[in-house]
């Protein structure tokens, strides 16, 4: 049954004043400051993957995304100059904090896929790592946070990748795994250095100062405190609905097809052309969720269908980026034919994971449409 009390387009629901938005933004700003303090107290970049540092990194990204999303959705109710100045800075911070963890999760996903495709046995320690690591939950990096380690010389560095057993892999798969590990570990190290520089920069401190002010004073427009938030939230939902309607859901409704393999041999390293609309729907779904949180609070009932759809789109994003990483590795000059073949199989496997995620989203979304009609 439809959850009518959570529908921002329900004409029978009472208005939600702009003060609710101010309270939501203050709560997210307070969470940001709490996470930042925990990040510093736990050692930040030098904390060897402690639980506190993981929680702090996750909370930082979580609060930044919600503040940025709310500024986008409810911009007419906020002072224009302030919101337009802060939102790009939050987007920069969120992207910077995410990249290191993204590379780590991508490497783990690809190594596990190589083991699965090779028929290699995953040892219990590896299975436990894959099942308990936040980055491995439903194959998505969005559920976890990066673990930051220390190098032998005591300087901050990215944590070591989990040990992988290549004894049971074919020669091509083992060499493909080694190549991916070199490339993604290098990218992760660079992302780690970039994040360290960002967290110590004057630009970051300026953003933190603005968020600190937001925790006590939200710059609403004069009419915002008494303005109903529901029309703006409904507009966010409408943008999501329009974007979903443009997706090829009929094709995605087939549990197996080769749509995701089109352009798979293209020499163009640009992202797969079919993925962009799905990535856009993922972002719009996230904005819709944040708008609902602003309306009803973070402690309200959870719409399981939206949560499931978001998880499917997260898997879609992860598989798409993993396939791109495999394709990029396959373009490495002078690699052995067996290595190239293994990377090609891995690319196809991840593109089929893309199709599986699209199918899961289609099933979830169609059920939602039927149940709320």
XYZ file of N, CA and C in Angstrom, residues 103-341:
717
model
N 38.147 4.234 -5.215
C 39.172 3.404 -5.848
C 39.384 2.101 -5.073
N 39.368 2.177 -3.747
C 39.556 0.972 -2.940
C 38.414 -0.021 -3.168
N 37.180 0.487 -3.163
C 36.028 -0.389 -3.373
C 36.033 -0.977 -4.780
N 36.472 -0.186 -5.753
C 36.518 -0.670 -7.135
C 37.520 -1.805 -7.285
N 38.689 -1.651 -6.663
C 39.696 -2.706 -6.728
C 39.183 -3.984 -6.074
N 38.574 -3.844 -4.914
C 38.049 -5.025 -4.232
C 36.985 -5.714 -5.069
N 36.132 -4.935 -5.696
C 35.077 -5.510 -6.528
C 35.663 -6.280 -7.704
N 36.652 -5.707 -8.362
C 37.228 -6.337 -9.541
C 38.028 -7.588 -9.183
N 38.768 -7.543 -8.081
C 39.536 -8.722 -7.666
C 38.593 -9.873 -7.316
N 37.540 -9.581 -6.590
C 36.578 -10.636 -6.263
C 35.900 -11.180 -7.509
N 35.625 -10.309 -8.478
C 35.019 -10.769 -9.730
C 35.978 -11.675 -10.492
N 37.263 -11.329 -10.510
C 38.242 -12.194 -11.168
C 38.299 -13.567 -10.510
N 38.258 -13.591 -9.189
C 38.271 -14.876 -8.496
C 37.019 -15.685 -8.825
N 35.886 -15.023 -8.849
C 34.636 -15.721 -9.167
C 34.662 -16.257 -10.588
N 35.109 -15.449 -11.551
C 35.129 -15.861 -12.951
C 36.157 -16.962 -13.210
N 37.204 -17.008 -12.374
C 38.242 -18.027 -12.542
C 37.907 -19.317 -11.811
N 36.834 -19.317 -11.036
C 36.513 -20.493 -10.263
C 37.427 -20.685 -9.084
N 38.139 -19.619 -8.686
C 39.064 -19.723 -7.561
C 38.297 -19.747 -6.253
N 38.843 -20.468 -5.308
C 38.232 -20.558 -3.989
C 38.637 -19.344 -3.165
N 37.662 -18.664 -2.610
C 37.948 -17.547 -1.723
C 38.116 -18.099 -0.317
N 39.270 -17.857 0.271
C 39.527 -18.367 1.612
C 38.615 -17.699 2.634
N 38.363 -18.370 3.775
C 37.434 -17.807 4.762
C 37.768 -16.376 5.161
N 39.046 -16.052 5.298
C 39.413 -14.685 5.690
C 38.977 -13.696 4.630
N 39.141 -14.085 3.355
C 38.720 -13.208 2.276
C 37.211 -13.091 2.226
N 36.526 -14.210 2.426
C 35.066 -14.172 2.408
C 34.540 -13.290 3.521
N 35.176 -13.388 4.705
C 34.742 -12.546 5.822
C 34.981 -11.083 5.515
N 36.124 -10.777 4.877
C 36.404 -9.390 4.508
C 35.383 -8.883 3.519
N 35.041 -9.724 2.537
C 34.097 -9.292 1.512
C 32.706 -9.104 2.066
N 32.329 -9.940 3.048
C 30.960 -9.871 3.558
C 30.787 -8.841 4.646
N 31.853 -8.513 5.377
C 31.713 -7.572 6.480
C 32.200 -6.190 6.145
N 33.014 -6.047 5.089
C 33.476 -4.718 4.728
C 32.316 -3.865 4.276
N 32.177 -2.633 4.810
C 31.084 -1.775 4.378
C 31.111 -1.518 2.888
N 32.309 -1.514 2.312
C 32.393 -1.229 0.887
C 31.867 -2.369 0.046
N 31.764 -3.557 0.626
C 31.360 -4.713 -0.158
C 29.884 -5.019 -0.038
N 29.168 -4.306 0.799
C 27.747 -4.579 0.986
C 27.031 -4.331 -0.327
N 26.267 -5.320 -0.778
C 25.561 -5.332 -2.052
C 26.416 -4.778 -3.177
N 27.730 -5.023 -3.101
C 28.604 -4.600 -4.173
C 28.689 -3.103 -4.335
N 28.385 -2.341 -3.306
C 28.329 -0.896 -3.445
C 29.274 -0.220 -2.483
N 29.977 0.808 -2.981
C 30.866 1.549 -2.105
C 30.104 2.552 -1.265
N 28.846 2.844 -1.605
C 28.117 3.895 -0.915
C 27.782 3.527 0.511
N 27.834 2.243 0.852
C 27.470 1.838 2.199
C 28.612 1.947 3.181
N 29.834 2.196 2.690
C 30.978 2.187 3.595
C 31.768 3.458 3.570
N 32.891 3.436 4.255
C 33.780 4.588 4.303
C 35.202 4.098 4.183
N 36.063 4.987 3.724
C 37.443 4.591 3.514
C 38.149 4.337 4.828
N 39.131 3.451 4.762
C 39.988 3.202 5.910
C 41.361 3.781 5.583
N 41.836 4.616 6.474
C 43.071 5.326 6.207
C 44.168 4.745 7.058
N 45.341 4.457 6.448
C 46.423 3.802 7.164
C 47.662 4.655 7.254
N 48.754 4.043 7.671
C 50.032 4.723 7.828
C 51.103 3.894 7.159
N 52.006 4.546 6.462
C 53.082 3.852 5.786
C 54.141 3.451 6.792
N 55.078 2.640 6.337
C 56.121 2.145 7.237
C 56.966 3.273 7.792
N 57.083 4.373 7.041
C 57.886 5.478 7.507
C 57.116 6.393 8.448
N 55.839 6.082 8.708
C 55.043 6.875 9.626
C 54.303 8.014 8.960
N 54.437 8.150 7.647
C 53.722 9.213 6.958
C 52.354 8.714 6.568
N 51.356 9.607 6.543
C 49.999 9.184 6.200
C 49.967 8.580 4.815
N 49.235 7.509 4.693
C 49.101 6.874 3.392
C 47.847 6.050 3.357
N 47.421 5.653 2.160
C 46.211 4.842 2.061
C 46.446 3.471 2.632
N 45.412 2.825 3.152
C 45.583 1.497 3.718
C 45.941 0.489 2.659
N 46.614 -0.549 3.096
C 46.997 -1.594 2.161
C 45.768 -2.346 1.692
N 45.771 -2.764 0.426
C 44.658 -3.531 -0.108
C 44.622 -4.895 0.567
N 43.424 -5.483 0.703
C 43.353 -6.805 1.321
C 44.134 -7.820 0.521
N 44.847 -8.725 1.193
C 45.658 -9.714 0.469
C 44.784 -10.587 -0.399
N 45.247 -10.836 -1.603
C 44.484 -11.647 -2.537
C 45.281 -12.883 -2.892
N 44.589 -13.984 -3.018
C 45.246 -15.238 -3.373
C 45.166 -15.401 -4.875
N 46.317 -15.363 -5.531
C 46.353 -15.543 -6.973
C 46.805 -16.954 -7.353
N 47.019 -17.812 -6.355
C 47.492 -19.154 -6.647
C 46.501 -19.969 -7.430
N 45.200 -19.701 -7.212
C 44.179 -20.473 -7.883
C 43.650 -19.793 -9.138
N 44.215 -18.628 -9.498
C 43.776 -17.926 -10.690
C 44.559 -18.407 -11.905
N 43.955 -18.269 -13.073
C 44.690 -18.534 -14.295
C 45.780 -17.476 -14.448
N 46.726 -17.749 -15.339
C 47.818 -16.800 -15.531
C 47.285 -15.447 -15.987
N 46.363 -15.469 -16.942
C 45.802 -14.212 -17.436
C 45.066 -13.445 -16.356
N 44.266 -14.168 -15.557
C 43.509 -13.499 -14.496
C 44.433 -12.951 -13.422
N 45.478 -13.695 -13.087
C 46.414 -13.231 -12.070
C 47.136 -11.970 -12.533
N 47.574 -11.972 -13.799
C 48.252 -10.784 -14.314
C 47.285 -9.613 -14.451
N 46.034 -9.903 -14.811
C 45.033 -8.834 -14.889
C 44.799 -8.226 -13.513
N 44.720 -9.093 -12.491
C 44.544 -8.594 -11.134
C 45.718 -7.751 -10.680
N 46.925 -8.180 -11.030
C 48.113 -7.414 -10.649
C 48.140 -6.061 -11.343
N 47.734 -6.038 -12.609
C 47.700 -4.772 -13.347
C 46.662 -3.825 -12.763
N 45.483 -4.355 -12.475
C 44.442 -3.518 -11.869
C 44.873 -3.002 -10.501
N 45.532 -3.867 -9.744
C 45.978 -3.451 -8.417
C 46.996 -2.316 -8.509
N 47.915 -2.406 -9.455
C 48.901 -1.331 -9.613
C 48.216 -0.019 -10.008
N 47.334 -0.096 -10.991
C 46.707 1.126 -11.493
C 45.788 1.765 -10.460
N 44.943 0.954 -9.827
C 43.976 1.514 -8.890
C 44.633 1.912 -7.571
N 45.670 1.209 -7.165
C 46.380 1.613 -5.953
C 47.087 2.942 -6.169
N 47.653 3.124 -7.360
C 48.277 4.405 -7.679
C 47.232 5.528 -7.665
N 46.089 5.267 -8.284
C 45.028 6.278 -8.291
C 44.536 6.560 -6.877
N 44.468 5.513 -6.069
C 44.018 5.691 -4.690
C 45.026 6.503 -3.876
N 46.303 6.246 -4.091
C 47.339 7.003 -3.384
C 47.260 8.481 -3.740
N 47.052 8.754 -5.018
C 46.923 10.150 -5.446
C 45.669 10.793 -4.841
N 44.573 10.038 -4.807
C 43.347 10.576 -4.210
C 43.537 10.836 -2.719
N 44.301 9.948 -2.067
C 44.583 10.131 -0.640
C 45.374 11.417 -0.415
N 46.383 11.647 -1.234
C 47.185 12.867 -1.107
C 46.340 14.103 -1.377
N 45.457 13.999 -2.370
C 44.577 15.128 -2.679
C 43.650 15.436 -1.516
N 43.117 14.382 -0.878
C 42.230 14.589 0.259
C 42.969 15.220 1.433
N 44.205 14.778 1.675
C 45.003 15.361 2.757
C 45.248 16.841 2.507
N 45.603 17.169 1.271
C 45.836 18.571 0.935
C 44.561 19.393 1.076
N 43.437 18.800 0.673
C 42.168 19.520 0.753
C 41.781 19.799 2.199
N 41.941 18.801 3.070
C 41.535 18.970 4.466
C 42.426 19.957 5.213
N 43.594 20.227 4.683
C 44.456 21.204 5.315
C 44.478 22.549 4.622
N 43.640 22.707 3.617
C 43.672 23.928 2.810
C 42.796 25.019 3.406
N 43.085 26.241 3.001
C 42.253 27.371 3.424
C 40.855 27.267 2.830
N 40.752 26.640 1.678
C 39.440 26.460 1.051
C 38.539 25.600 1.925
N 39.094 24.503 2.456
C 38.299 23.646 3.332
C 37.922 24.378 4.614
N 38.848 25.107 5.191
C 38.546 25.824 6.434
C 37.473 26.880 6.211
N 37.457 27.478 5.021
C 36.394 28.442 4.713
C 35.038 27.746 4.653
N 35.004 26.551 4.052
C 33.751 25.784 4.008
C 33.317 25.387 5.415
N 34.260 24.913 6.231
C 33.930 24.515 7.600
C 33.406 25.691 8.406
N 33.968 26.874 8.181
C 33.482 28.058 8.894
C 32.045 28.389 8.504
N 31.735 28.268 7.217
C 30.370 28.547 6.765
C 29.386 27.530 7.332
N 29.801 26.280 7.384
C 28.918 25.254 7.947
C 28.745 25.479 9.444
N 29.788 25.933 10.121
C 29.680 26.232 11.552
C 28.657 27.334 11.803
N 28.645 28.341 10.947
C 27.630 29.400 11.066
C 26.235 28.836 10.792
N 26.170 27.925 9.820
C 24.879 27.314 9.476
C 24.298 26.536 10.641
N 25.145 25.989 11.493
C 24.658 25.212 12.631
C 23.867 26.063 13.618
N 24.049 27.361 13.584
C 23.339 28.233 14.516
C 22.387 29.202 13.830
N 22.678 29.521 12.570
C 21.856 30.514 11.867
C 21.723 30.131 10.408
N 20.506 29.865 9.964
C 20.241 29.506 8.577
C 19.756 30.749 7.838
N 20.440 31.173 6.775
C 20.061 32.399 6.055
C 18.856 32.198 5.147
N 17.681 32.138 5.748
C 16.453 32.016 4.978
C 16.031 33.377 4.434
N 15.234 33.358 3.390
C 14.638 34.588 2.886
C 13.567 35.056 3.878
N 13.145 36.325 3.830
C 12.162 36.831 4.805
C 10.859 36.051 4.830
N 10.428 35.532 3.680
C 9.144 34.822 3.624
C 9.280 33.322 3.843
N 10.504 32.810 3.906
C 10.718 31.361 3.982
C 10.141 30.706 5.229
N 10.233 31.317 6.419
C 9.751 30.615 7.621
C 8.299 30.179 7.558
N 7.489 30.888 6.795
C 6.057 30.543 6.706
C 5.695 29.920 5.360
N 6.677 29.685 4.500
C 6.417 29.108 3.178
C 6.342 27.592 3.256
N 5.380 27.019 2.551
C 5.213 25.568 2.527
C 6.334 24.941 1.704
N 6.981 23.927 2.272
C 8.075 23.248 1.587
C 7.601 22.222 0.560
N 6.346 21.814 0.674
C 5.888 20.687 -0.149
C 5.960 20.945 -1.653
N 5.637 22.162 -2.155
C 5.749 22.353 -3.612
C 7.169 22.152 -4.142
N 8.174 22.613 -3.413
C 9.550 22.414 -3.864
C 9.947 20.944 -3.775
N 9.489 20.254 -2.733
C 9.763 18.825 -2.629
C 9.065 18.050 -3.744
N 7.840 18.474 -4.074
C 7.109 17.831 -5.161
C 7.801 18.076 -6.501
N 8.392 19.256 -6.663
C 9.118 19.531 -7.900
C 10.328 18.613 -8.029
N 11.006 18.343 -6.908
C 12.135 17.405 -6.937
C 11.665 16.012 -7.323
N 10.521 15.610 -6.788
C 9.970 14.307 -7.153
C 9.569 14.279 -8.621
N 9.039 15.399 -9.120
C 8.657 15.464 -10.524
C 9.846 15.338 -11.458
N 10.961 15.974 -11.087
C 12.161 15.832 -11.913
C 12.643 14.391 -11.936
N 12.532 13.712 -10.795
C 12.902 12.300 -10.748
C 11.986 11.469 -11.637
N 10.683 11.707 -11.532
C 9.722 10.938 -12.331
C 9.951 11.144 -13.821
N 10.219 12.382 -14.223
C 10.475 12.663 -15.639
C 11.739 11.948 -16.122
N 12.778 11.956 -15.282
C 14.020 11.307 -15.678
C 13.839 9.792 -15.790
N 13.080 9.201 -14.872
C 12.840 7.760 -14.930
C 12.021 7.407 -16.172
N 11.062 8.257 -16.508
C 10.222 7.980 -17.684
C 11.039 7.980 -18.974
N 12.183 8.652 -18.975
C 13.036 8.680 -20.168
C 13.960 7.481 -20.247
N 14.027 6.669 -19.199
C 14.885 5.485 -19.212
C 14.258 4.373 -20.044
N 15.067 3.516 -20.642
C 14.533 2.371 -21.403
C 14.106 1.240 -20.470
N 13.052 1.464 -19.706
C 12.643 0.472 -18.717
C 12.100 -0.797 -19.362
N 11.583 -0.694 -20.581
C 11.106 -1.897 -21.257
C 12.282 -2.825 -21.534
N 13.385 -2.241 -22.024
C 14.586 -3.046 -22.249
C 15.138 -3.580 -20.944
N 15.163 -2.734 -19.923
C 15.674 -3.160 -18.626
C 14.790 -4.223 -17.994
N 13.551 -4.338 -18.461
C 12.659 -5.353 -17.924
C 13.000 -6.752 -18.365
N 13.877 -6.893 -19.357
C 14.355 -8.212 -19.758
C 15.521 -8.593 -18.860
N 15.457 -9.752 -18.222
C 16.497 -10.106 -17.260
C 17.864 -10.311 -17.880
N 17.932 -10.505 -19.200
C 19.240 -10.703 -19.830
C 19.172 -10.129 -21.242
N 20.026 -9.186 -21.512
C 20.154 -8.666 -22.863
C 21.542 -8.066 -23.003
N 21.904 -7.730 -24.216
C 23.264 -7.278 -24.490
C 23.366 -5.776 -24.667
N 22.354 -5.026 -24.223
C 22.394 -3.578 -24.406
C 23.625 -2.960 -23.761
N 24.016 -3.486 -22.611
C 25.137 -2.879 -21.885
C 26.476 -3.154 -22.545
N 26.523 -4.050 -23.529
C 27.790 -4.354 -24.183
C 28.015 -3.502 -25.427
N 26.989 -2.732 -25.822
C 27.154 -1.853 -26.975
C 28.242 -0.828 -26.680
N 29.064 -0.544 -27.644
C 30.211 0.359 -27.511
C 31.295 -0.220 -26.598
N 31.193 -1.498 -26.281
C 32.184 -2.087 -25.380
C 33.583 -2.127 -25.964
N 33.710 -2.137 -27.288
C 35.023 -2.159 -27.928
C 35.416 -0.796 -28.477
N 34.695 0.226 -28.097
C 35.021 1.563 -28.587
C 36.367 2.011 -28.027
N 37.201 2.633 -28.863
C 38.492 3.146 -28.357
C 38.335 4.402 -27.512
N 37.152 4.961 -27.491
C 36.918 6.186 -26.733
C 36.895 5.865 -25.237
N 37.778 6.472 -24.432
C 37.792 6.183 -22.988
C 36.700 6.903 -22.217
N 35.840 7.643 -22.897
C 34.770 8.361 -22.206
C 33.802 7.375 -21.565
N 33.039 7.805 -20.564
C 32.073 6.906 -19.919
C 31.086 6.321 -20.926
N 30.568 5.169 -20.593
C 29.627 4.480 -21.468
C 28.430 5.377 -21.745
N 28.056 5.564 -23.027
C 27.006 6.543 -23.352
C 25.640 6.200 -22.780
N 25.376 4.926 -22.533
C 24.063 4.560 -22.009
C 23.935 4.783 -20.507
N 25.047 4.984 -19.830
C 25.001 5.040 -18.368
C 24.582 6.402 -17.825
N 24.851 7.468 -18.565
C 24.617 8.810 -18.044
C 23.187 9.042 -17.560
N 22.150 8.644 -18.314
C 20.787 8.865 -17.812
C 20.512 8.123 -16.503
N 21.095 6.951 -16.345
C 20.895 6.187 -15.113
C 21.616 6.847 -13.949
N 22.806 7.376 -14.201
C 23.511 8.097 -13.145
C 22.728 9.346 -12.726
N 22.121 10.006 -13.715
C 21.331 11.199 -13.394
C 20.118 10.838 -12.540
N 19.472 9.724 -12.849
C 18.334 9.283 -12.035
C 18.789 8.978 -10.614
N 19.952 8.405 -10.473
C 20.477 8.127 -9.130
C 20.637 9.420 -8.324
N 21.186 10.449 -8.946
C 21.349 11.719 -8.248
C 19.993 12.352 -7.907
N 19.045 12.282 -8.846
C 17.724 12.855 -8.586
C 16.978 12.079 -7.497
N 17.167 10.765 -7.467
C 16.562 9.966 -6.407
C 17.125 10.361 -5.046
N 18.420 10.614 -5.006
C 19.047 11.046 -3.754
C 18.491 12.408 -3.312
N 18.330 13.335 -4.250
C 17.759 14.647 -3.912
C 16.326 14.499 -3.405
N 15.575 13.591 -4.008
C 14.205 13.342 -3.570
C 14.182 12.803 -2.152
N 15.086 11.890 -1.842
C 15.160 11.345 -0.484
C 15.510 12.427 0.532
N 16.441 13.285 0.196
C 16.835 14.342 1.119
C 15.700 15.345 1.325
N 14.952 15.611 0.262
C 13.806 16.513 0.402
C 12.765 15.920 1.349
N 12.554 14.619 1.262
C 11.615 13.959 2.176
C 12.120 14.018 3.606
N 13.434 13.892 3.787
C 13.994 14.010 5.131
C 13.758 15.411 5.697
N 13.914 16.431 4.850
C 13.680 17.795 5.313
C 12.224 18.002 5.699
N 11.319 17.341 4.987
C 9.887 17.492 5.284
C 9.488 16.760 6.553
N 9.956 15.536 6.697
C 9.426 14.661 7.743
C 10.450 14.257 8.788
N 11.711 14.711 8.626
C 12.728 14.382 9.607
C 13.397 13.059 9.291
N 14.606 12.895 9.817
C 15.362 11.663 9.575
C 14.845 10.489 10.395
N 14.022 10.762 11.384
C 13.501 9.675 12.207
C 12.163 9.148 11.750
N 11.653 9.658 10.629
C 10.358 9.207 10.135
C 10.428 7.835 9.494
N 9.277 7.279 9.125
C 9.241 5.964 8.472
C 10.047 5.970 7.172
N 10.707 4.874 6.884
C 11.543 4.746 5.692
C 10.733 4.117 4.572
N 10.786 4.721 3.395
C 10.158 4.139 2.219
C 11.091 3.066 1.668
N 10.752 1.821 1.888
C 11.626 0.714 1.512
C 11.823 0.661 0.004
N 10.802 1.030 -0.752
C 10.929 0.984 -2.205
C 11.976 1.979 -2.699
N 11.966 3.182 -2.143
C 12.983 4.159 -2.531
C 14.373 3.677 -2.129
N 14.468 3.079 -0.959
C 15.751 2.565 -0.497
C 16.256 1.467 -1.423
N 15.375 0.570 -1.824
C 15.757 -0.525 -2.718
C 16.155 0.002 -4.095
N 15.396 0.982 -4.593
C 15.735 1.572 -5.892
C 17.093 2.256 -5.826
N 17.374 2.937 -4.728
C 18.667 3.590 -4.575
C 19.806 2.592 -4.527
N 19.597 1.472 -3.860
C 20.638 0.443 -3.802
C 20.907 -0.147 -5.187
N 19.853 -0.337 -5.978
C 20.045 -0.851 -7.337
C 20.844 0.130 -8.177
N 20.560 1.420 -8.036
C 21.298 2.426 -8.802
C 22.728 2.570 -8.307
N 22.955 2.356 -7.014
C 24.331 2.340 -6.510
C 25.113 1.184 -7.132
N 24.490 0.012 -7.211
C 25.152 -1.135 -7.843
C 25.422 -0.848 -9.313
N 24.484 -0.168 -9.959
C 24.666 0.204 -11.366
C 25.879 1.105 -11.523
N 25.992 2.100 -10.668
C 27.130 3.016 -10.728
C 28.454 2.291 -10.493
N 28.475 1.431 -9.477
C 29.701 0.714 -9.137
C 30.137 -0.221 -10.264
N 29.181 -0.952 -10.835
C 29.516 -1.875 -11.916
C 29.963 -1.121 -13.161
N 29.328 -0.004 -13.447
C 29.716 0.804 -14.604
C 31.138 1.312 -14.467
N 31.475 1.823 -13.288
C 32.830 2.345 -13.080
C 33.866 1.217 -13.047
N 33.487 0.060 -12.518
C 34.405 -1.081 -12.524
C 34.667 -1.556 -13.947
N 33.631 -1.596 -14.780
C 33.819 -1.983 -16.180
C 34.731 -1.002 -16.889
N 34.571 0.289 -16.598
C 35.443 1.293 -17.218
C 36.885 1.106 -16.776
N 37.094 0.730 -15.518
C 38.457 0.484 -15.035
C 39.072 -0.717 -15.736
N 38.277 -1.774 -15.956
C 38.785 -2.948 -16.668
C 39.127 -2.597 -18.110
N 38.275 -1.800 -18.757
C 38.544 -1.389 -20.134
C 39.793 -0.528 -20.214
N 39.967 0.357 -19.238
C 41.154 1.204 -19.214
C 42.419 0.376 -19.047
N 42.362 -0.633 -18.178
C 43.519 -1.502 -17.992
C 43.830 -2.289 -19.259
N 42.777 -2.688 -19.980
C 42.984 -3.465 -21.205
C 43.649 -2.637 -22.293
N 43.587 -1.308 -22.200
C 44.243 -0.440 -23.185
C 45.724 -0.233 -22.880
N 46.223 -0.837 -21.808
C 47.632 -0.710 -21.465
C 48.498 -1.305 -22.581
N 49.488 -0.586 -23.073
C 50.304 -1.113 -24.181
C 51.108 -2.352 -23.771
N 51.278 -3.240 -24.714
C 52.190 -4.386 -24.603
C 51.831 -5.348 -23.463
N 50.558 -5.507 -23.178
C 50.183 -6.529 -22.207
C 49.998 -7.857 -22.933
N 50.129 -8.944 -22.197
C 50.042 -10.276 -22.791
C 48.615 -10.553 -23.271
N 48.456 -11.346 -24.339
C 47.108 -11.672 -24.824
C 46.223 -12.295 -23.751
N 46.791 -13.158 -22.904
C 45.978 -13.785 -21.848
C 45.477 -12.749 -20.853
N 46.305 -11.757 -20.581
C 45.881 -10.687 -19.674
C 44.772 -9.866 -20.301
N 44.945 -9.524 -21.579
C 43.922 -8.747 -22.274
C 42.603 -9.512 -22.325
N 42.691 -10.836 -22.578
C 41.476 -11.647 -22.630
C 40.774 -11.649 -21.274
